[in-house]
mmCIF file of C-alpha atoms in Angstrom:
data_model
loop_
_atom_site.group_PDB
_atom_site.id
_atom_site.type_symbol
_atom_site.label_atom_id
_atom_site.label_comp_id
_atom_site.label_asym_id
_atom_site.label_seq_id
_atom_site.Cartn_x
_atom_site.Cartn_y
_atom_site.Cartn_z
ATOM 1 C CA MET A 29 0.000 0.000 0.000
ATOM 2 C CA PHE A 30 1.291 3.541 0.572
ATOM 3 C CA HIS A 31 3.725 4.677 3.192
ATOM 4 C CA HIS A 32 5.720 7.684 4.175
ATOM 5 C CA VAL A 33 9.361 7.300 5.037
ATOM 6 C CA ASN A 34 12.240 9.607 5.851
ATOM 7 C CA GLU A 35 12.843 12.470 3.425
ATOM 8 C CA GLU A 36 15.967 10.798 2.063
ATOM 9 C CA PHE A 37 13.748 8.199 0.377
ATOM 10 C CA SER A 38 11.120 8.882 -2.240
ATOM 11 C CA ILE A 39 7.506 8.866 -1.105
ATOM 12 C CA MET A 40 5.231 6.517 -3.002
ATOM 13 C CA ALA A 41 2.200 8.305 -4.456
ATOM 14 C CA LEU A 42 -1.238 7.354 -3.271
ATOM 15 C CA GLU A 43 -3.265 5.745 -6.041
ATOM 16 C CA GLU A 44 -6.900 4.824 -6.541
ATOM 17 C CA SER A 45 -6.010 1.136 -6.150
ATOM 18 C CA HIS A 46 -4.735 1.881 -2.638
ATOM 19 C CA VAL A 47 -8.009 3.595 -1.730
ATOM 20 C CA ARG A 48 -10.013 0.672 -3.121
ATOM 21 C CA ARG A 49 -7.913 -1.838 -1.158
ATOM 22 C CA ALA A 50 -8.289 0.125 2.095
ATOM 23 C CA ALA A 51 -12.045 0.393 1.488
ATOM 24 C CA HIS A 52 -12.239 -3.361 0.844
ATOM 25 C CA LEU A 53 -10.322 -4.147 4.041
ATOM 26 C CA ALA A 54 -12.626 -1.819 6.000
ATOM 27 C CA ARG A 55 -15.650 -3.381 4.277
ATOM 28 C CA LEU A 56 -16.745 -0.003 2.871
ATOM 29 C CA ALA A 57 -18.570 0.376 -0.430
ATOM 30 C CA VAL A 58 -16.783 3.031 -2.499
ATOM 31 C CA SER A 59 -17.903 4.150 -5.953
ATOM 32 C CA ASP A 60 -15.482 5.135 -8.742
ATOM 33 C CA ASP A 61 -16.188 8.841 -8.169
ATOM 34 C CA GLN A 62 -15.676 8.523 -4.432
ATOM 35 C CA ALA A 63 -12.419 6.582 -4.825
ATOM 36 C CA SER A 64 -10.861 9.229 -7.063
ATOM 37 C CA GLY A 65 -12.021 11.968 -4.678
ATOM 38 C CA PHE A 66 -10.563 10.103 -1.716
ATOM 39 C CA VAL A 67 -7.175 9.921 -3.463
ATOM 40 C CA ASP A 68 -7.010 13.722 -3.514
ATOM 41 C CA ASP A 69 -8.353 14.105 0.038
ATOM 42 C CA LEU A 70 -6.045 11.484 1.542
ATOM 43 C CA SER A 71 -3.036 12.845 -0.360
ATOM 44 C CA ARG A 72 -3.643 16.300 1.125
ATOM 45 C CA ILE A 73 -4.010 14.786 4.602
ATOM 46 C CA LEU A 74 -0.757 12.832 4.236
ATOM 47 C CA ASP A 75 1.011 15.952 2.952
ATOM 48 C CA MET A 76 -0.199 17.822 6.029
ATOM 49 C CA VAL A 77 1.073 15.011 8.285
ATOM 50 C CA ASP A 78 4.486 15.254 6.593
ATOM 51 C CA GLN A 79 4.469 19.005 7.169
ATOM 52 C CA LEU A 80 3.564 18.546 10.850
ATOM 53 C CA GLN A 81 6.292 15.924 11.315
ATOM 54 C CA SER A 82 8.892 18.442 10.185
ATOM 55 C CA LEU A 83 8.069 20.809 13.070
ATOM 56 C CA ASP A 84 10.384 21.030 16.081
ATOM 57 C CA THR A 85 8.324 20.002 19.128
ATOM 58 C CA GLU A 86 11.236 19.678 21.541
ATOM 59 C CA GLY A 87 10.175 20.968 24.950
ATOM 60 C CA VAL A 88 6.486 21.299 24.037
ATOM 61 C CA THR A 89 4.233 19.838 26.708
ATOM 62 C CA PRO A 90 1.505 17.573 25.285
ATOM 63 C CA LEU A 91 -2.057 18.794 25.795
ATOM 64 C CA ALA A 92 -5.163 16.807 26.623
ATOM 65 C CA HIS A 93 -7.272 19.644 25.218
ATOM 66 C CA PRO A 94 -6.239 22.941 23.577
ATOM 67 C CA LEU A 95 -8.589 25.029 25.733
ATOM 68 C CA ASP A 96 -8.182 25.635 29.438
ATOM 69 C CA ALA A 97 -11.786 24.783 30.276
ATOM 70 C CA THR A 98 -13.654 22.590 32.700
ATOM 71 C CA GLN A 99 -16.786 20.658 31.953
ATOM 72 C CA ARG A 100 -19.850 21.867 33.817
ATOM 73 C CA LEU A 101 -21.651 18.933 35.353
ATOM 74 C CA ARG A 102 -24.903 18.825 37.268
ATOM 75 C CA ALA A 103 -24.801 18.075 40.973
ATOM 76 C CA ASP A 104 -24.850 14.375 41.823
ATOM 77 C CA GLU A 105 -28.147 14.465 43.689
ATOM 78 C CA VAL A 106 -31.184 12.174 43.728
ATOM 79 C CA THR A 107 -33.958 13.978 41.856
ATOM 80 C CA GLU A 108 -36.583 11.213 41.575
ATOM 81 C CA THR A 109 -38.471 9.272 44.179
ATOM 82 C CA ASN A 110 -37.995 5.532 44.601
ATOM 83 C CA GLN A 111 -40.727 3.819 42.544
ATOM 84 C CA ARG A 112 -39.468 0.239 42.810
ATOM 85 C CA ASP A 113 -42.673 -1.063 44.437
ATOM 86 C CA THR A 114 -44.808 0.520 41.709
ATOM 87 C CA PHE A 115 -42.679 -0.978 38.922
ATOM 88 C CA GLN A 116 -42.444 -4.405 40.533
ATOM 89 C CA ARG A 117 -46.236 -4.728 40.859
ATOM 90 C CA CYS A 118 -46.479 -5.472 37.133
ATOM 91 C CA ALA A 119 -43.404 -7.753 37.023
ATOM 92 C CA PRO A 120 -44.113 -11.483 36.564
ATOM 93 C CA ALA A 121 -41.880 -12.561 39.502
ATOM 94 C CA VAL A 122 -40.139 -10.625 42.293
ATOM 95 C CA GLU A 123 -38.624 -11.563 45.622
ATOM 96 C CA ASN A 124 -37.130 -9.305 48.317
ATOM 97 C CA GLY A 125 -37.128 -6.316 45.944
ATOM 98 C CA LEU A 126 -35.369 -8.219 43.139
ATOM 99 C CA TYR A 127 -36.719 -9.213 39.731
ATOM 100 C CA LEU A 128 -36.667 -12.969 39.181
ATOM 101 C CA VAL A 129 -35.817 -14.118 35.659
ATOM 102 C CA PRO A 130 -35.378 -17.537 34.047
ATOM 103 C CA ARG A 131 -31.918 -19.047 34.301
ATOM 104 C CA VAL A 132 -30.041 -18.623 31.019
ATOM 105 C CA VAL A 133 -26.596 -19.957 31.957
ATOM 106 C CA GLU A 134 -26.083 -23.538 33.132
#
């Protein structure tokens, strides 16, 4: 298939056959028009990856997220009343607050 190697070696061009093979391996249906479009899209993505690999990242701390933000979460509080008895009244079999079901594993 295609691969990128160090700059001292030539980089093999991405071809439509490579896209079709990758689509086959991923079990994706790809039309002729889509395959040729994917060649251009994937080539641009791989070119961008090559460009990013050439950057000096020495001393750069990895980020989990580019924004210094926290996720707002609701308070962990009970907001509904216990309705177990109501729900278990229509169950076919219950015992000591538990639903009884047929055994499925021997």
